[in-house]
Short mmCIF file of C-alpha atoms and ligand atoms in Angstrom, two decimals:
data_model
loop_
_atom_site.label_atom_id
_atom_site.label_comp_id
_atom_site.label_asym_id
_atom_site.label_seq_id
_atom_site.Cartn_x
_atom_site.Cartn_y
_atom_site.Cartn_z
CA MET A 1 51.19 30.36 118.66
CA LYS A 2 50.88 33.63 119.91
CA PRO A 3 48.52 33.81 122.75
CA PHE A 4 45.33 35.57 121.60
CA THR A 5 41.90 36.34 123.90
CA PHE A 6 39.14 33.58 122.63
CA HIS A 7 34.88 35.32 122.53
CA SER A 8 31.39 33.57 121.62
CA PRO A 9 29.12 36.34 120.49
CA GLN A 10 25.26 34.94 120.92
CA GLY A 11 23.80 37.59 117.89
CA LEU A 12 25.35 38.86 114.48
CA GLY A 13 25.34 42.50 115.85
CA GLU A 14 27.23 41.79 118.55
CA ALA A 15 30.05 40.21 117.08
CA VAL A 16 30.34 43.06 114.21
CA ASP A 17 30.91 45.42 117.50
CA LEU A 18 33.47 42.63 118.80
CA LEU A 19 35.27 42.80 115.42
CA GLU A 20 35.81 46.28 115.31
CA ARG A 21 36.41 46.97 119.18
CA LEU A 22 39.08 44.42 119.36
CA GLY A 23 40.90 45.84 116.33
CA PRO A 24 43.28 45.37 113.07
CA GLY A 25 44.37 41.97 115.41
CA ALA A 26 40.80 40.47 115.39
CA THR A 27 39.42 37.91 113.54
CA VAL A 28 36.36 36.32 113.08
CA ILE A 29 36.48 31.56 112.99
CA ALA A 30 34.26 29.65 111.91
CA GLY A 31 34.99 25.81 111.80
CA GLY A 32 39.14 26.35 111.92
CA GLN A 33 39.61 24.37 108.50
CA THR A 34 41.87 26.58 107.54
CA LEU A 35 42.71 29.52 110.44
CA LEU A 36 44.46 26.75 112.41
CA LEU A 37 46.44 25.53 110.10
CA ALA A 38 47.54 28.96 109.87
CA MET A 39 48.13 30.21 113.38
CA LYS A 40 49.79 26.93 113.97
CA GLU A 41 52.46 27.25 110.46
CA ARG A 42 52.51 31.49 112.22
CA LEU A 43 50.92 32.98 108.96
CA ALA A 44 48.20 34.10 110.53
CA ARG A 45 49.19 35.41 114.26
CA PRO A 46 45.80 37.00 115.68
CA SER A 47 45.44 38.48 118.97
CA ALA A 48 41.81 37.78 119.45
CA LEU A 49 39.10 35.07 118.06
CA ILE A 50 36.18 35.73 117.82
CA SER A 51 34.10 32.48 117.31
CA LEU A 52 30.87 32.48 114.24
CA ALA A 53 29.98 29.15 116.46
CA GLU A 54 27.61 30.29 118.56
CA VAL A 55 25.41 33.34 116.17
CA ALA A 56 22.40 30.99 115.22
CA ASP A 57 21.22 33.32 111.95
CA LEU A 58 24.50 32.16 110.14
CA ARG A 59 23.54 28.57 110.17
CA GLY A 60 20.33 26.67 107.70
CA VAL A 61 19.96 26.01 104.35
CA ARG A 62 16.96 28.15 103.57
CA HIS A 63 14.54 28.49 99.83
CA THR A 64 12.06 32.68 100.01
CA GLY A 65 9.30 32.53 98.97
CA SER A 66 11.32 33.99 95.47
CA GLY A 67 12.97 30.71 95.39
CA VAL A 68 15.86 31.80 96.38
CA LEU A 69 17.83 29.17 98.26
CA GLU A 70 19.92 31.12 101.14
CA ILE A 71 22.71 29.35 102.79
CA GLY A 72 23.56 30.70 106.39
CA ALA A 73 27.74 31.03 105.81
CA ALA A 74 28.93 28.94 108.68
CA THR A 75 26.02 25.84 107.82
CA THR A 76 28.71 23.27 108.10
CA TYR A 77 30.10 21.52 104.80
CA ALA A 78 28.26 18.01 106.39
CA ALA A 79 24.64 20.29 107.39
CA LEU A 80 24.61 21.35 103.58
CA ALA A 81 25.89 17.69 102.45
CA GLY A 82 22.24 16.46 104.49
CA ALA A 83 20.10 18.89 102.91
CA ARG A 84 17.63 17.89 100.58
CA LEU A 85 17.39 20.72 98.11
CA PRO A 86 15.54 20.49 94.52
CA GLY A 87 15.92 20.75 90.88
CA TRP A 88 19.82 21.19 90.49
CA HIS A 89 19.79 22.54 93.86
CA ALA A 90 20.72 19.15 94.49
CA GLU A 91 24.01 19.53 93.01
CA ILE A 92 25.56 22.59 95.80
CA ALA A 93 24.60 19.48 98.61
CA ALA A 94 26.45 16.98 96.22
CA VAL A 95 29.98 19.21 96.05
CA ALA A 96 29.41 19.72 99.93
CA GLY A 97 28.94 16.11 101.19
CA ASP A 98 31.79 15.23 97.95
CA LEU A 99 34.77 17.39 99.53
CA ALA A 100 37.94 16.80 102.11
CA ASP A 101 36.64 14.36 104.87
CA ARG A 102 34.34 13.77 107.62
CA PRO A 103 36.37 15.75 110.06
CA VAL A 104 36.76 18.75 107.58
CA ARG A 105 33.03 17.98 106.69
CA THR A 106 31.70 18.38 110.61
CA MET A 107 33.87 21.16 110.56
CA GLY A 108 34.22 23.33 108.50
CA THR A 109 32.34 26.47 106.38
CA ILE A 110 30.87 27.05 102.81
CA GLY A 111 31.12 30.94 104.48
CA GLY A 112 34.81 29.74 105.62
CA ALA A 113 36.32 28.88 102.98
CA LEU A 114 35.01 31.75 100.88
CA CYS A 115 36.11 33.45 103.16
CA ALA A 116 39.38 31.82 103.00
CA ALA A 117 39.86 32.74 98.75
CA ASP A 118 41.77 29.79 98.18
CA PRO A 119 41.26 28.99 94.53
CA ARG A 120 41.13 25.16 94.70
CA PHE A 121 38.23 25.27 97.01
CA ASP A 122 35.30 24.18 95.07
CA MET A 123 32.25 26.84 96.90
CA VAL A 124 34.98 29.88 95.09
CA THR A 125 34.49 28.09 92.34
CA LEU A 126 30.84 26.99 92.70
CA VAL A 127 29.50 30.00 93.66
CA VAL A 128 30.69 31.96 91.00
CA GLY A 129 29.92 29.18 88.43
CA LEU A 130 26.05 30.08 90.06
CA GLY A 131 25.84 33.29 90.15
CA ALA A 132 25.55 33.54 93.73
CA GLU A 133 25.39 37.26 95.26
CA LEU A 134 26.97 37.04 98.61
CA ASP A 135 25.06 39.08 101.98
CA VAL A 136 27.89 41.36 104.42
CA VAL A 137 27.61 42.70 107.46
CA GLY A 138 29.95 45.39 109.07
CA PRO A 139 30.53 48.90 110.62
CA GLY A 140 29.22 49.96 107.45
CA GLY A 141 26.23 48.78 107.09
CA ALA A 142 24.97 45.62 104.74
CA ARG A 143 26.41 45.47 101.56
CA ALA A 144 25.29 42.35 98.58
CA ILE A 145 27.88 41.66 95.97
CA PRO A 146 28.28 39.27 93.73
CA ALA A 147 30.43 36.27 94.18
CA ALA A 148 32.40 36.93 90.68
CA GLU A 149 33.78 40.02 92.36
CA PHE A 150 34.54 38.97 96.33
CA PHE A 151 37.19 37.51 94.54
CA LEU A 152 39.75 39.70 93.74
CA PRO A 153 41.94 39.28 90.49
CA ASP A 154 45.51 38.51 92.03
CA GLY A 155 43.37 37.02 95.44
CA GLY A 156 41.52 37.64 98.69
CA THR A 157 38.01 39.26 98.49
CA VAL A 158 36.72 42.74 98.48
CA LEU A 159 35.81 42.13 102.18
CA ALA A 160 36.84 45.67 104.02
CA PRO A 161 38.08 44.93 107.91
CA GLY A 162 35.39 44.38 110.29
CA GLU A 163 33.45 43.00 107.30
CA ILE A 164 31.67 39.09 108.00
CA LEU A 165 30.15 37.07 105.25
CA THR A 166 26.45 35.88 106.44
CA THR A 167 24.18 34.63 103.80
CA ILE A 168 25.48 33.60 99.77
CA ARG A 169 22.41 33.74 97.70
CA VAL A 170 21.65 30.90 94.69
CA PRO A 171 18.76 31.76 92.23
CA ALA A 172 15.96 30.64 92.19
CA LEU A 173 15.34 26.64 90.17
CA PRO A 174 14.10 28.78 87.12
CA VAL A 175 17.22 30.90 86.41
CA TYR A 176 19.67 27.27 84.90
CA THR A 177 17.13 23.90 83.47
CA GLY A 178 20.69 22.30 84.33
CA VAL A 179 23.96 22.77 86.64
CA ALA A 180 27.30 20.19 85.95
CA PHE A 181 30.56 20.63 88.88
CA GLU A 182 33.24 18.79 87.79
CA LYS A 183 36.79 18.36 89.49
CA PHE A 184 39.97 16.79 89.00
CA ARG A 185 41.94 16.37 92.60
CA HIS A 186 44.84 13.74 92.97
CA ARG A 187 44.00 11.70 96.09
CA VAL A 188 40.45 11.89 97.87
CA PHE A 189 41.44 14.37 100.37
CA GLU A 190 43.42 17.34 98.02
CA ALA A 191 41.76 19.92 96.57
CA ALA A 192 41.04 20.65 92.64
CA VAL A 193 43.72 21.10 90.26
CA VAL A 194 41.24 22.13 87.87
CA SER A 195 36.93 22.37 88.56
CA ALA A 196 34.95 23.59 85.71
CA VAL A 197 31.30 24.62 86.69
CA CYS A 198 28.41 25.15 83.63
CA ALA A 199 25.12 25.88 84.03
CA VAL A 200 22.66 25.39 81.94
CA ARG A 201 19.85 28.61 80.83
CA PRO A 202 15.78 28.28 79.68
CA ASN A 203 16.81 29.69 76.32
CA GLY A 204 20.06 26.78 75.77
CA THR A 205 23.10 29.58 76.65
CA ARG A 206 25.20 28.41 78.44
CA ARG A 207 27.80 30.09 81.99
CA ILE A 208 30.61 27.54 82.42
CA THR A 209 33.91 29.09 85.22
CA VAL A 210 36.96 27.58 85.67
CA GLY A 211 38.39 27.59 88.90
CA ALA A 212 42.07 26.70 91.00
CA VAL A 213 44.18 27.43 87.24
CA HIS A 214 43.85 31.50 88.82
CA PRO A 215 43.60 33.74 92.28
CA ALA A 216 40.01 33.97 91.19
CA PRO A 217 37.59 31.73 89.18
CA THR A 218 37.42 33.66 85.03
CA VAL A 219 33.66 32.81 83.99
CA MET A 220 33.83 32.34 80.53
CA ALA A 221 33.81 34.86 77.67
CA ASP A 222 32.72 32.12 74.80
CA GLY A 223 30.39 28.89 76.90
CA ASP A 224 28.08 28.68 73.03
CA SER A 225 30.60 27.31 71.00
CA ALA A 226 30.54 23.85 69.62
CA ASP A 227 33.98 22.98 70.91
CA ALA A 228 33.74 24.95 74.66
CA GLY A 229 35.81 22.62 76.32
CA ARG A 230 39.51 23.55 73.70
CA ARG A 231 37.51 27.60 73.86
CA ALA A 232 37.86 27.52 77.26
CA ALA A 233 41.38 25.92 77.67
CA ASP A 234 42.50 28.67 75.32
CA GLU A 235 41.05 31.12 77.09
CA LEU A 236 42.34 30.19 80.15
CA MET A 237 45.99 29.99 79.22
CA PRO A 238 46.91 30.66 75.51
CA GLU A 239 49.09 27.60 75.42
CA SER A 240 52.22 29.86 74.48
CA ARG A 241 52.14 30.59 78.40
CA ALA A 242 51.30 27.34 79.72
CA THR A 243 55.15 26.70 79.76
CA THR A 244 55.04 24.36 82.98
CA GLN A 245 54.84 20.95 83.07
CA LEU A 246 51.70 22.15 86.26
CA ARG A 247 50.38 24.29 83.30
CA ARG A 248 50.13 22.13 80.75
CA TYR A 249 47.99 19.47 82.68
CA GLN A 250 46.28 22.28 83.18
CA ARG A 251 45.33 23.23 80.42
CA GLU A 252 44.36 20.10 79.24
CA LEU A 253 42.54 19.72 82.27
CA ALA A 254 39.92 22.65 81.79
CA ARG A 255 39.74 21.14 78.40
CA VAL A 256 38.22 17.28 79.58
CA LEU A 257 36.33 18.78 83.09
CA VAL A 258 34.93 21.91 81.02
CA THR A 259 33.86 19.14 78.06
CA ARG A 260 32.00 16.78 80.93
CA ALA A 261 30.23 19.89 82.79
CA ILE A 262 28.41 20.68 79.76
CA ALA A 263 27.62 17.14 79.17
CA ARG A 264 26.24 16.23 82.10
CA ALA A 265 25.25 19.95 83.17
CA GLN A 266 22.98 19.97 79.29
CA ASP A 267 21.54 15.58 80.80
CA THR A 268 20.29 17.17 83.55
CA SER A 269 18.83 20.28 81.47
CA ALA A 270 17.19 17.50 79.39
CA THR A 271 15.66 15.33 81.89
CA ASN A 272 14.15 18.31 84.14
CA THR A 273 12.28 19.67 81.04
CA ALA A 274 11.11 16.54 79.67
CA ALA A 275 9.96 16.06 83.53
CA GLY A 276 8.77 19.71 83.85
CA SER A 277 6.73 19.29 80.76
C1 FAD B 1 42.70 18.64 105.18
C2 FAD B 1 41.53 18.64 104.52
C3 FAD B 1 41.68 19.14 103.09
C4 FAD B 1 40.88 19.89 102.58
N1 FAD B 1 40.30 19.40 101.06
C5 FAD B 1 39.29 20.12 100.54
C6 FAD B 1 38.71 19.66 99.37
O1 FAD B 1 39.06 18.46 98.72
N2 FAD B 1 37.47 20.67 98.83
C7 FAD B 1 37.55 22.45 99.62
O2 FAD B 1 36.95 22.59 98.67
N3 FAD B 1 37.77 22.17 100.19
C8 FAD B 1 39.07 21.03 101.37
N4 FAD B 1 39.53 21.94 102.05
C9 FAD B 1 39.32 23.24 102.83
C10 FAD B 1 38.19 23.59 103.26
O3 FAD B 1 37.64 23.93 102.69
C11 FAD B 1 38.55 24.90 104.37
O4 FAD B 1 39.43 24.54 105.37
C12 FAD B 1 37.13 24.99 105.10
O5 FAD B 1 36.75 24.83 104.95
C13 FAD B 1 37.20 26.73 105.64
O6 FAD B 1 36.52 27.05 106.63
P1 FAD B 1 36.25 27.23 108.05
O7 FAD B 1 34.61 27.53 108.37
O8 FAD B 1 36.52 25.68 109.12
O9 FAD B 1 37.20 28.24 107.94
P2 FAD B 1 38.22 29.42 109.20
O10 FAD B 1 39.16 28.30 108.84
O11 FAD B 1 37.42 29.38 109.79
O12 FAD B 1 38.60 30.60 108.77
C14 FAD B 1 39.01 31.02 107.07
C15 FAD B 1 39.35 31.91 106.60
O13 FAD B 1 37.79 32.28 106.63
C16 FAD B 1 37.49 33.95 107.79
N5 FAD B 1 35.98 33.70 107.95
C17 FAD B 1 35.79 32.46 108.00
N6 FAD B 1 34.35 32.60 108.54
C18 FAD B 1 34.06 33.90 107.73
C19 FAD B 1 32.83 34.52 108.28
N7 FAD B 1 31.41 34.20 108.36
N8 FAD B 1 33.22 35.72 107.25
C20 FAD B 1 34.26 37.22 107.25
N9 FAD B 1 34.98 36.18 107.86
C21 FAD B 1 35.07 34.87 107.56
C22 FAD B 1 38.07 34.13 108.81
O14 FAD B 1 38.76 34.86 109.35
C23 FAD B 1 39.98 32.86 108.13
O15 FAD B 1 41.01 34.02 107.49
C24 FAD B 1 40.71 21.15 103.17
C25 FAD B 1 40.48 21.44 104.30
C26 FAD B 1 41.61 20.65 104.53
C27 FAD B 1 42.50 20.89 106.29
#
């Protein structure tokens, strides 16, 4: 492993300043669950690591006055899983509690997963599926990016050099009546082969998103047709392009998981609507 310096800023401003001052070889480290593996394999060779562990502003889960759920980027999966969230916001905690294993959930952060931008990571699909907004800050100031625009179609993110993801802002509960995330993985500790999110709006229309198939999650053009699972599979990958065994497998999984996500989201939607009426 190439030698590097380690820095532990106590605040966000200090972290941004360090990242700019230490130059292009510097990178932030959150839980290290992806970055350290990349460093061990020499895929990443930073000259300086700037730890987010002591930056308290980046941790925690809270609701704003308007009901938007704000999740600090350096919030660990374990903290997120333990948060008592109301209504469909609880699906986010459930996803955090069900991924990887306990050591990864203890160290890994939601922001780290989003910035690593591996399409197989659950939170990548989930934040796009929920239409969340991502707040970032850097030398040029702060900006808010819709999650669907954060991930580039060919992989990676729109983060500019020196920018840090600070907050994931999830819409308030009234925006959807029910939400469900579904995924398929070969083994419990493996990332998804396909994942799907269905979010039901109060008018009954659905936002459907599929992840892990392409470098960035795909928001389906037609989430409301009768056979949305089949439509999703066709839109994601026409049969003619599903030429390998993995692609055919993913196509079929997308059909099944979208169908399953719709059924469960509509179930919770019906329960929530009945409870609210
Ligand atoms: C054994 C194992 C099993 C796993 N299983 C699953 C699974 O089932 N489902 C799943 O979804 N994921 C799984 N993962 C992946 C896991 O979600 C990620 O490794 C982890 O969450 C990344 O977060 P981190 O805080 O450790 O990021 P780090 O490794 O610290 O950072 C990752 C990248 O993001 C950058 N970064 C981190 N935070 C920020 C920030 N705030 N702003 C800007 N850049 C930032 C870093 O510079 C680095 O490039 C697994 C990982 C392992 C090792």
